[in-house]
mmCIF file of C-alpha atoms in Angstrom:
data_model
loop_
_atom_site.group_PDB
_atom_site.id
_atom_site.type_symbol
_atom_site.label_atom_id
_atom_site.label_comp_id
_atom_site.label_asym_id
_atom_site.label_seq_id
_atom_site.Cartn_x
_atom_site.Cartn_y
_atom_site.Cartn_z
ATOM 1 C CA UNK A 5 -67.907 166.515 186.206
ATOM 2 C CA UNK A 6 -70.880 167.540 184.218
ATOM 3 C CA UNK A 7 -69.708 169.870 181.237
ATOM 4 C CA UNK A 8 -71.882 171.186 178.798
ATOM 5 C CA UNK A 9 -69.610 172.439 176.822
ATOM 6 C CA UNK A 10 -68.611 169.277 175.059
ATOM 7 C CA UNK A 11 -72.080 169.253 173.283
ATOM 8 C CA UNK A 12 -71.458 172.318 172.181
ATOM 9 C CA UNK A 13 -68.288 171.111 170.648
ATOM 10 C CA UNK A 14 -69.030 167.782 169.468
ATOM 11 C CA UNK A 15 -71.836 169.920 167.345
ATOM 12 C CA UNK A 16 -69.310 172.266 165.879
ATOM 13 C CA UNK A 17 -66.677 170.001 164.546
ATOM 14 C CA UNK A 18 -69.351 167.530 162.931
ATOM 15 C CA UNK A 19 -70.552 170.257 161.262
ATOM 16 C CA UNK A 20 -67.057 171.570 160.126
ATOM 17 C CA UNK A 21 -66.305 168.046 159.493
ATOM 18 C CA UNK A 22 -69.070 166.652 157.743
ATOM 19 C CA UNK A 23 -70.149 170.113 156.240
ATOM 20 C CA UNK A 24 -68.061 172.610 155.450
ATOM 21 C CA UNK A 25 -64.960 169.983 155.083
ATOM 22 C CA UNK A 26 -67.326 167.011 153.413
ATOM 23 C CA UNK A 27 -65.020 164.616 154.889
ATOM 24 C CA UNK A 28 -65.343 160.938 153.648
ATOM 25 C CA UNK A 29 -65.038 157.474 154.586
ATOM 26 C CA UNK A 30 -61.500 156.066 154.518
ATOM 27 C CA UNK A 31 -59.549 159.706 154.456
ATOM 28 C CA UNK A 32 -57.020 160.427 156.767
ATOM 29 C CA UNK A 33 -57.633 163.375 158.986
ATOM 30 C CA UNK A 34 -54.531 164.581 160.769
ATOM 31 C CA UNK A 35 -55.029 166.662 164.041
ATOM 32 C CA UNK A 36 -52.442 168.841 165.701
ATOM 33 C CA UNK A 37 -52.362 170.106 168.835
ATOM 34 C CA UNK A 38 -49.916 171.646 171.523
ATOM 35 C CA UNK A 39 -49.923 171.220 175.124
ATOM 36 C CA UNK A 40 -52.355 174.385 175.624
ATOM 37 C CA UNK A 41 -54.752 173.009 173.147
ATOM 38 C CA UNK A 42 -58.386 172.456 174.738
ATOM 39 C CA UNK A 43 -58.722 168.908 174.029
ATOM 40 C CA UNK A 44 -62.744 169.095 174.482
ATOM 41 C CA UNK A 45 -62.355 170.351 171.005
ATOM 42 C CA UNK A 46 -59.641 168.523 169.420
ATOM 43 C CA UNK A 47 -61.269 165.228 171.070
ATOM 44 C CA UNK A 48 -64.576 166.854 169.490
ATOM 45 C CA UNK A 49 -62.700 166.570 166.066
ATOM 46 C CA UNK A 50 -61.740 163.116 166.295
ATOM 47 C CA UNK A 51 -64.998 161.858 167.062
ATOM 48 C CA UNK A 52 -66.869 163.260 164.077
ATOM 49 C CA UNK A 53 -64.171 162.037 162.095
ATOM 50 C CA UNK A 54 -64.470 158.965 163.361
ATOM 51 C CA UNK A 55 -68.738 158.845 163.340
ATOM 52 C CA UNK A 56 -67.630 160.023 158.736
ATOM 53 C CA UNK A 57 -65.481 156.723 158.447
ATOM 54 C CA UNK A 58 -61.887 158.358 158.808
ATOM 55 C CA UNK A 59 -59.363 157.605 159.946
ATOM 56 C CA UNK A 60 -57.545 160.027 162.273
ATOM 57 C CA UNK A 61 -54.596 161.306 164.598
ATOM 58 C CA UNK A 62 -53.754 163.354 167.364
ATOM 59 C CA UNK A 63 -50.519 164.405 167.005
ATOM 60 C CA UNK A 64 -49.233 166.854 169.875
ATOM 61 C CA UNK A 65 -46.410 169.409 169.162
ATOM 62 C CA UNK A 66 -44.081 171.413 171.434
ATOM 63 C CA UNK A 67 -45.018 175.099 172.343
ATOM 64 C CA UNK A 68 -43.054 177.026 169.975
ATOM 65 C CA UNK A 69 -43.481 180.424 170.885
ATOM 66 C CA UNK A 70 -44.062 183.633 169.020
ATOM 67 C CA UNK A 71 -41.218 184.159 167.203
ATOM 68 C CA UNK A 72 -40.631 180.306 165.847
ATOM 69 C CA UNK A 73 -44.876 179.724 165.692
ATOM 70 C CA UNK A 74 -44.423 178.598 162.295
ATOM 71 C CA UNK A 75 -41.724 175.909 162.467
ATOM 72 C CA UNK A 76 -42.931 172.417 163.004
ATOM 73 C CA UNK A 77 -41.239 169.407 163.646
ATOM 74 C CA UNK A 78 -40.456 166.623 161.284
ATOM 75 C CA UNK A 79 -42.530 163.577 161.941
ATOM 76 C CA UNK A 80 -44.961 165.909 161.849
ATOM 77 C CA UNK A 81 -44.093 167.116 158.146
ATOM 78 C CA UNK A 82 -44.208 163.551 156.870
ATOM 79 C CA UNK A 83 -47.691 163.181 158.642
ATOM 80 C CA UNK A 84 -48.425 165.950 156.727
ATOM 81 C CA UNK A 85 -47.735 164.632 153.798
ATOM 82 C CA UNK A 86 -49.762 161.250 154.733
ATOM 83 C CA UNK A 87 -53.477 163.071 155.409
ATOM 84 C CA UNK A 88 -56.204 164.163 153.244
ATOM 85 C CA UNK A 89 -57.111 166.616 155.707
ATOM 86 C CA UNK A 90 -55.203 168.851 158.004
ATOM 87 C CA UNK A 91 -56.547 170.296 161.527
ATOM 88 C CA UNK A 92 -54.153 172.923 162.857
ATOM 89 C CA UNK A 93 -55.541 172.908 166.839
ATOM 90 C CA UNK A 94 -52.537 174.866 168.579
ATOM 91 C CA UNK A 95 -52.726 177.366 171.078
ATOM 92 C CA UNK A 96 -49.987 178.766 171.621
ATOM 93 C CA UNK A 97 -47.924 177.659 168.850
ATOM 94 C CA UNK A 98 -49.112 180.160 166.184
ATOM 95 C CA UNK A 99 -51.566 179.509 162.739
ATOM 96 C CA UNK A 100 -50.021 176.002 161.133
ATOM 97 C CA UNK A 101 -51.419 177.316 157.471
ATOM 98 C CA UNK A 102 -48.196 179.863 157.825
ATOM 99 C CA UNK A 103 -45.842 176.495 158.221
ATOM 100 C CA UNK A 104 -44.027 176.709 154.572
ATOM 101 C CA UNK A 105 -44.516 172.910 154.091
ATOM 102 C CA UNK A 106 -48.555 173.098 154.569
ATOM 103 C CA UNK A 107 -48.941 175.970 151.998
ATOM 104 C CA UNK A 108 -46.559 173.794 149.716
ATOM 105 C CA UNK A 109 -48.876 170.735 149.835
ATOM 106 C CA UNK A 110 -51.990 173.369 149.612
ATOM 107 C CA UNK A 111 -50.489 174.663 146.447
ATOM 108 C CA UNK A 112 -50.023 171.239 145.259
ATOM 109 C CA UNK A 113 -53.481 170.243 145.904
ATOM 110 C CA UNK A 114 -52.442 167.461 148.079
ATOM 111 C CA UNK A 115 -54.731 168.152 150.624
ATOM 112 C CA UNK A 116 -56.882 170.646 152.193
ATOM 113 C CA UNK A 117 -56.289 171.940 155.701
ATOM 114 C CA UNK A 118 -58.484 174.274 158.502
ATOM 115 C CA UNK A 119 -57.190 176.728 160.889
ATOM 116 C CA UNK A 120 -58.355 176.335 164.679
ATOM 117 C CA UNK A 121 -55.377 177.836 166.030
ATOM 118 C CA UNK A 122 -54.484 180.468 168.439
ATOM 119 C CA UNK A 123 -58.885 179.722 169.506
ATOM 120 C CA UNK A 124 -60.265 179.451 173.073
ATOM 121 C CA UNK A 125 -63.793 176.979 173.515
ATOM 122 C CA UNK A 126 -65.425 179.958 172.673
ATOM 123 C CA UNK A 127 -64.238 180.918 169.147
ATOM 124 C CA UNK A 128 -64.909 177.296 168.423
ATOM 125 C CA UNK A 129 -68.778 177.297 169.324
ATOM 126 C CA UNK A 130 -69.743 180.937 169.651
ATOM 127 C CA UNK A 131 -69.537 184.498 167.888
ATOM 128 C CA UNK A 132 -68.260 184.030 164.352
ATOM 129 C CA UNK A 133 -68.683 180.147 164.874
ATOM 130 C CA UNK A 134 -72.694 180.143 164.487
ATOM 131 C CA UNK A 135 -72.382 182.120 161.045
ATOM 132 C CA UNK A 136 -74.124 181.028 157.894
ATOM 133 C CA UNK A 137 -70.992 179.861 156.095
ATOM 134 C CA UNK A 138 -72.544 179.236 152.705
ATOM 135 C CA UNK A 139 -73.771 182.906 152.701
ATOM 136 C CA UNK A 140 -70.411 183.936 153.990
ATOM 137 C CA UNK A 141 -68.400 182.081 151.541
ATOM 138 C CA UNK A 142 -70.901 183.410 148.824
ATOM 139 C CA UNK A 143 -69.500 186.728 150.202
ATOM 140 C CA UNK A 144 -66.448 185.737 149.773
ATOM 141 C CA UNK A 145 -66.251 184.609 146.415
ATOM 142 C CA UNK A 146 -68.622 188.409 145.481
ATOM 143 C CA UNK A 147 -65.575 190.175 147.227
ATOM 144 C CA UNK A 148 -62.909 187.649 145.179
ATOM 145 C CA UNK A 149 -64.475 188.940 141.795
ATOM 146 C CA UNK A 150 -64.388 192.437 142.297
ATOM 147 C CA UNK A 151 -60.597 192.248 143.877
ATOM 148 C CA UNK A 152 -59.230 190.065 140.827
ATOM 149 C CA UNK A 153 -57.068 192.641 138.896
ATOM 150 C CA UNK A 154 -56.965 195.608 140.884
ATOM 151 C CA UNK A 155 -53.989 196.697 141.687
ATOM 152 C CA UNK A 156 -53.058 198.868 144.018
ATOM 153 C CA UNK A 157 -54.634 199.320 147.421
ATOM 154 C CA UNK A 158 -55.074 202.715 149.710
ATOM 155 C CA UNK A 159 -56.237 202.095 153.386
ATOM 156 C CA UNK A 160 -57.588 204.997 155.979
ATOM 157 C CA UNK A 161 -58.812 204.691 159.623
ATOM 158 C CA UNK A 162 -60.172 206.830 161.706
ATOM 159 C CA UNK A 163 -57.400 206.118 163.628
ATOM 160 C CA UNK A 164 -54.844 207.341 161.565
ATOM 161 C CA UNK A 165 -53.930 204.821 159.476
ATOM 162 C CA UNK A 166 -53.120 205.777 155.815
ATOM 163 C CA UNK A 167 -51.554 203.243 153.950
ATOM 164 C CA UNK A 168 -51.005 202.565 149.972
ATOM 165 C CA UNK A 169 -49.978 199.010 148.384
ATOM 166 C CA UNK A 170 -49.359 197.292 145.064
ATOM 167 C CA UNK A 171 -50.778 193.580 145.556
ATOM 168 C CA UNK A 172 -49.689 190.611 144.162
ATOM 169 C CA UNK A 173 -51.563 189.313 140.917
ATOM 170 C CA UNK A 174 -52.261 186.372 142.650
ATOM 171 C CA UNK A 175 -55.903 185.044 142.883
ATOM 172 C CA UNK A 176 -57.274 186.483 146.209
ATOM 173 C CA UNK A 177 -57.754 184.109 148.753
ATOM 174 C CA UNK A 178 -61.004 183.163 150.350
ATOM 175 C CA UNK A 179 -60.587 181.802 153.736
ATOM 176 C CA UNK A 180 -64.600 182.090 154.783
ATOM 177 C CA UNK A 181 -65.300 178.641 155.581
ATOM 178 C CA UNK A 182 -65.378 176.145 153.297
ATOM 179 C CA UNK A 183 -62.726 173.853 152.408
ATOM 180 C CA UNK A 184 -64.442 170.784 150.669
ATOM 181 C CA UNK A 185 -61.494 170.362 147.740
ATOM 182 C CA UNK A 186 -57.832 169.433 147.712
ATOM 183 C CA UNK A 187 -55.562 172.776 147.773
ATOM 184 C CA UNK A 188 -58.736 174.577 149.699
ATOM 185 C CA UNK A 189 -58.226 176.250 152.906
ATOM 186 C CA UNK A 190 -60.046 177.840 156.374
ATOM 187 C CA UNK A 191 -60.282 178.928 159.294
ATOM 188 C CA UNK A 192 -62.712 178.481 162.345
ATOM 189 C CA UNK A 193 -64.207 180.411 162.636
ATOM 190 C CA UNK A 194 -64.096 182.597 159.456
ATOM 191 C CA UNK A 195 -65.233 184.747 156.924
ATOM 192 C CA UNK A 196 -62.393 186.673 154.956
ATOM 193 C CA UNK A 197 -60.444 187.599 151.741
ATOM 194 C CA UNK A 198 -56.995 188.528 151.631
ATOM 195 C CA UNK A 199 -54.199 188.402 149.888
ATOM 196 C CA UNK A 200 -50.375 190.072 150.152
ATOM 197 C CA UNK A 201 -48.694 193.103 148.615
ATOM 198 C CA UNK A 202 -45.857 192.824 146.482
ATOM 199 C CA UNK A 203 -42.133 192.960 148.342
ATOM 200 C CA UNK A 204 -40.933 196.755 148.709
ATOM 201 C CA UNK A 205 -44.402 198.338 147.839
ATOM 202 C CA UNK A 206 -46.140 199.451 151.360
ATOM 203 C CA UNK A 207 -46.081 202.157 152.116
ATOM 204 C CA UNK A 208 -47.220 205.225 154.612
ATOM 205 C CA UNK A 209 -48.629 204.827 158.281
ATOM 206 C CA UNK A 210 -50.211 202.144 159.914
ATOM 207 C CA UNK A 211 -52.001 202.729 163.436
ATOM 208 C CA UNK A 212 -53.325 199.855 165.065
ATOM 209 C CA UNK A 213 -56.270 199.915 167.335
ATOM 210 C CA UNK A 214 -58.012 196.430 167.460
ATOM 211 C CA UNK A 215 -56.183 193.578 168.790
ATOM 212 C CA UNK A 216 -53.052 192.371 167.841
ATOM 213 C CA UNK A 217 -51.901 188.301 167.517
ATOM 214 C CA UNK A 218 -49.943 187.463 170.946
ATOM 215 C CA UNK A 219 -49.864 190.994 171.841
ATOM 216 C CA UNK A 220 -53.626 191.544 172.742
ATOM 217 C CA UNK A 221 -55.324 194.827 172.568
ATOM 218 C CA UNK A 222 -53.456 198.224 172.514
ATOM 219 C CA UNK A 223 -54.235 200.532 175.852
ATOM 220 C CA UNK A 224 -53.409 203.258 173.083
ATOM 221 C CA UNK A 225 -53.481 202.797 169.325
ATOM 222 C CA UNK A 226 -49.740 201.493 168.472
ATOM 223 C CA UNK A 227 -48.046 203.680 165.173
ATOM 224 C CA UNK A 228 -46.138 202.000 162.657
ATOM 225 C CA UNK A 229 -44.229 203.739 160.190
ATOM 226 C CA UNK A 230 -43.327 201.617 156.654
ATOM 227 C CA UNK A 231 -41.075 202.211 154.183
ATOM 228 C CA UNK A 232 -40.639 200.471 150.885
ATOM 229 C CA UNK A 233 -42.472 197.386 152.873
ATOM 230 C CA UNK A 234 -41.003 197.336 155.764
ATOM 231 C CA UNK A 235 -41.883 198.913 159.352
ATOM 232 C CA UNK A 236 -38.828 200.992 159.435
ATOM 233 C CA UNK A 237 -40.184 202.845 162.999
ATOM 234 C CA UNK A 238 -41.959 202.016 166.012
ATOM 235 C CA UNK A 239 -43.347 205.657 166.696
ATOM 236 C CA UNK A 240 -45.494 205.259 170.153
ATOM 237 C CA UNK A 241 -48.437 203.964 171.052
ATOM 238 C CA UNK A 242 -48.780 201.000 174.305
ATOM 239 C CA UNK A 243 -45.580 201.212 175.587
ATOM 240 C CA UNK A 244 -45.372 197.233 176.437
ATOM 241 C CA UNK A 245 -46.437 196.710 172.666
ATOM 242 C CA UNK A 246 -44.162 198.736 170.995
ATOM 243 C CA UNK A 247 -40.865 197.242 173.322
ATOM 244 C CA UNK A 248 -42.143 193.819 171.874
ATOM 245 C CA UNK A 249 -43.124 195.087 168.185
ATOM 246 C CA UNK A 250 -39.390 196.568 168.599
ATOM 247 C CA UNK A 251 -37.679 193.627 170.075
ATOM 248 C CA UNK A 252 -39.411 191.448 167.287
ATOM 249 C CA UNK A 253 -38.001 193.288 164.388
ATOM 250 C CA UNK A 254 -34.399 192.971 166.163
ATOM 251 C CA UNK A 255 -34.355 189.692 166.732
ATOM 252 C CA UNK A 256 -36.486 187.928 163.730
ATOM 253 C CA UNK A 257 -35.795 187.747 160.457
ATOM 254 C CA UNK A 258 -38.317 189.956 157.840
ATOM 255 C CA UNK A 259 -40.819 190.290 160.871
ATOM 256 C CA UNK A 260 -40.782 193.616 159.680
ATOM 257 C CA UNK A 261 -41.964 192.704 156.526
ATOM 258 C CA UNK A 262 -45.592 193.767 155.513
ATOM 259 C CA UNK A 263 -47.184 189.772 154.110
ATOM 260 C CA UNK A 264 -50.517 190.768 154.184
ATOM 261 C CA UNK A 265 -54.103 192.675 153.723
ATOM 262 C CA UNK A 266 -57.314 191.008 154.576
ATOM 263 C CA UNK A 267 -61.074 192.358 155.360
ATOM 264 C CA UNK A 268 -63.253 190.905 157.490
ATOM 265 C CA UNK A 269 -66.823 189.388 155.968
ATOM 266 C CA UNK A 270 -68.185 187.459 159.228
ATOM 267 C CA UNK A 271 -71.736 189.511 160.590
ATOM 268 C CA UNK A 272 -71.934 187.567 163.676
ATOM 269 C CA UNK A 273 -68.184 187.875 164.683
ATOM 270 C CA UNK A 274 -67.535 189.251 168.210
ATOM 271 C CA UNK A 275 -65.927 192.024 168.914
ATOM 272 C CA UNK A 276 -64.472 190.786 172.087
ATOM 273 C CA UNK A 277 -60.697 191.561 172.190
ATOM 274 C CA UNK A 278 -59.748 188.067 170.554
ATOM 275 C CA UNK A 279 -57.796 189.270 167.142
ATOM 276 C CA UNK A 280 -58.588 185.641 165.589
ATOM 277 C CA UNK A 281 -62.351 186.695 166.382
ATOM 278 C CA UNK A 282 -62.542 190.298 165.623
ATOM 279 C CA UNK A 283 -60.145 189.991 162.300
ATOM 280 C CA UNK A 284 -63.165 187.906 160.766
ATOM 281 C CA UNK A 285 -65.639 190.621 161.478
ATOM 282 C CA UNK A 286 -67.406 191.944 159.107
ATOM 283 C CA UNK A 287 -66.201 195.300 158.173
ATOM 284 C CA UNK A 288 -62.754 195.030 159.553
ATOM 285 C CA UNK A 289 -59.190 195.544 157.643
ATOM 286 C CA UNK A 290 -56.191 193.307 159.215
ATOM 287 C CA UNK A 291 -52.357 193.999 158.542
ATOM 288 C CA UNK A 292 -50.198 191.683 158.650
ATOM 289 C CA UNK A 293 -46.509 191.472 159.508
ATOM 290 C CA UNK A 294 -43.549 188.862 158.770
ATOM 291 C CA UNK A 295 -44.291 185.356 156.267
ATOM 292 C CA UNK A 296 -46.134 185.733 153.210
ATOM 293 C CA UNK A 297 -45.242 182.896 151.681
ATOM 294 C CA UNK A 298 -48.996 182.148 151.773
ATOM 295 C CA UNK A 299 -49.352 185.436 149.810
ATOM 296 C CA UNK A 300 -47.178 184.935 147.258
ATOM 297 C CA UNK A 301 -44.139 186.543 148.725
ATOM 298 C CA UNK A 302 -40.272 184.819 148.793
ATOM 299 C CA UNK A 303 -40.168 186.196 152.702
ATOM 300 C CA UNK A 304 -40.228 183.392 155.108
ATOM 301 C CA UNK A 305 -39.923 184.670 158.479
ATOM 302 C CA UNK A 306 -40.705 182.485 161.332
ATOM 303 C CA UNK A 307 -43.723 185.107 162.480
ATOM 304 C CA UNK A 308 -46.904 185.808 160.771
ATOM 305 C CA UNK A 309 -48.771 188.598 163.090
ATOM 306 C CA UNK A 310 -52.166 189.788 162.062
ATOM 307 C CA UNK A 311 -53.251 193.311 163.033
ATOM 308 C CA UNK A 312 -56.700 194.601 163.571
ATOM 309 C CA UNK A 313 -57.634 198.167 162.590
ATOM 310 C CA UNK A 314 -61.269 199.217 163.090
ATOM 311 C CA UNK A 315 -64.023 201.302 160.675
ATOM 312 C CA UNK A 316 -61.145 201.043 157.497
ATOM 313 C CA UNK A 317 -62.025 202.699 154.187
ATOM 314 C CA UNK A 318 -60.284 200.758 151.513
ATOM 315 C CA UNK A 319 -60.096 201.772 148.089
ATOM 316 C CA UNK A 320 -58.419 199.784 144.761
ATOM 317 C CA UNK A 321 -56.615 201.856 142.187
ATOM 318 C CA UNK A 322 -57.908 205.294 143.618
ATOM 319 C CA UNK A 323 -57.999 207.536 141.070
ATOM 320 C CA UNK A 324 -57.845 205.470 138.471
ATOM 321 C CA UNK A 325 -60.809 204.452 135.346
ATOM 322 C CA UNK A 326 -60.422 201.262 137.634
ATOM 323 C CA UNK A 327 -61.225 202.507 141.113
ATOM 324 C CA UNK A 328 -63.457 200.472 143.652
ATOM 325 C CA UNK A 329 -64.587 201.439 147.225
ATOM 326 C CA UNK A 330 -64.524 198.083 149.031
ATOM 327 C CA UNK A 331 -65.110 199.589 152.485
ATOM 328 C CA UNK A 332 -66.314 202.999 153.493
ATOM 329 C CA UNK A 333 -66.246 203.218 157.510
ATOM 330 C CA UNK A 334 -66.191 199.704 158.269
ATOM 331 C CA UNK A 335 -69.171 198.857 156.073
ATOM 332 C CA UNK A 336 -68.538 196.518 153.333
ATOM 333 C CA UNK A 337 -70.181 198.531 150.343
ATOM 334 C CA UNK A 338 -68.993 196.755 147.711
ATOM 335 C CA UNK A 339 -71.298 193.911 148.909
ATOM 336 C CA UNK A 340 -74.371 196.706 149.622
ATOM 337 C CA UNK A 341 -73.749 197.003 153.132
#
């Protein structure tokens, strides 16, 4: 069968490879996959690592499922600790950089890892994929500087989202990219900064109205109400989201815990329905609930979900000598959009 498709691929991951990953001869690159995993792309992965000198692996996973998408098995834990770079490829298994372990060795600077999970062919080659990363990451590390220090956050949405936060004093993270050091980290594709609030402090309403990780896109905007960090109420919105947003918070432990506020920097992100697309576009604000162990929380549920609301205004330390306006109507103006 004649598919084009693999050129498209093969171009992609020797550029993530090569480029934005400056992979070298002799390293180890680790690749990890799940039996829903397009293997044009992970077989795209191991041949530019293999055309750099590394050496790599395939390792397949089991499907985990939504509510244990961050638990991985052993032998894969020790590979973990074996490679110099880390390629999370599941599909249906949830984002590996939320697996405790990685972040550990991230922390550590043992090695430095990219985020393909959760991604169709077309994330991988298209939309957000054909970005110019260095001016994205530049972006990045603009939006980094002027979010060091600040401490509290207010977010509003046309929506009806209106949401206040303390965040952690952590170093913001930039995930827009480019992961060439030990301890960095991305995604593919990319383009964001985020980091967590501190346990206890979120509060106010949430109203989602972008896509949503494993749920998909709301047929009406889904209400959240939080208390003291927590969702504490599922008020209405699409009825098949809030029974599993509801059955979630039942059944896992701290999935109702808020881990997480990023905003999208990617210009040539799609809005097509796809929340690991449209989370990375520029101008965007994503939620998250459950783990934030990446974000410098103790929680460590088993679910990290990442919510998409659309045109946010986002202000640090409103009313304050300190205040910033980050994003005004879904226009990054700190940057001069």
């Amino acid at each position: 069968m004649n598919d084009n498709r693999i050129i498209e691929c093969v171009e992609r991951a020797h550029y993530i490879l090569s480029n934005l990953m400056a992979v070298k001869p002799g390293e180890e690159v680790l690749i990890v996959t799940d039996p829903q995993t397009d293997m044009r792309m992970a077989n795209a992965m191991a041949s530019a690592a293999h055309s750099l000198g590394a050496e790599y692996g395939i390792y397949m996973m089991p499907i985990r499922g939504k509510d244990k998408a961050t638990i991985f098995p052993k032998t894969l834990e020790l590979g973990m600790d074996a490679c110099d770079v880390f390629v999370g490829m599941t599909t249906a298994s949830g984002a590996a950089i939320y697996n405790n372990h990685l972040k550990e060795l991230i922390n550590q600077k043992k090695l430095r890892e990219v985020s393909i999970c959760l991604r169709n062919i077309d994330n991988f080659t298209r939309g957000g994929a054909l970005a110019d990363y260095e001016a994205v990451y530049a972006d990045g590390v603009r939006l980094q500087e002027i979010w060091r220090g600040h401490k509290m956050a207010h977010i509003t949405t046309p929506a009806g989202t209106d949401l206040t936060m303390e965040m952690n004093p952590m170093e913001p993270i930039i995930e827009c990219g480019i992961a060439r050091e030990p301890g960095d980290a991305m995604a593919w594709s990319d383009g964001e900064v985020s980091l967590g609030p501190v346990i206890g402090t979120t509060e106010g309403k949430l109203v989602i109205d972008g896509p949503i990780c494993y749920y998909g896109c709301p047929t009406i905007p889904v209400e959240l109400k939080i208390r003291e960090g927590r969702i504490v109420e599922v008020v209405g919105g699409d009825p098949n989201i809030c029974k599993e947003i509801r059955r979630q918070i039942q059944e896992i432990k701290d999935s109702d815990n808020i881990a997480e506020i990023g905003i999208g920097l990617n210009p040539e992100s799609l809005f097509n329905g796809d929340f690991e697309e449209e989370k990375k576009a520029r101008g965007t604000c994503h939620i998250a609930m459950g783990n934030g162990f990446y974000y410098g929380q103790p929680a460590r549920s088993t679910v990290h979900i990442d919510m998409v609301q659309y045109n946010p205004t986002i202000v640090f330390d409103e009313g304050t000598p300190e205040e910033v306006l980050i994003v005004k109507a879904g226009k990054v103006v700190c940057l001069g959009d």
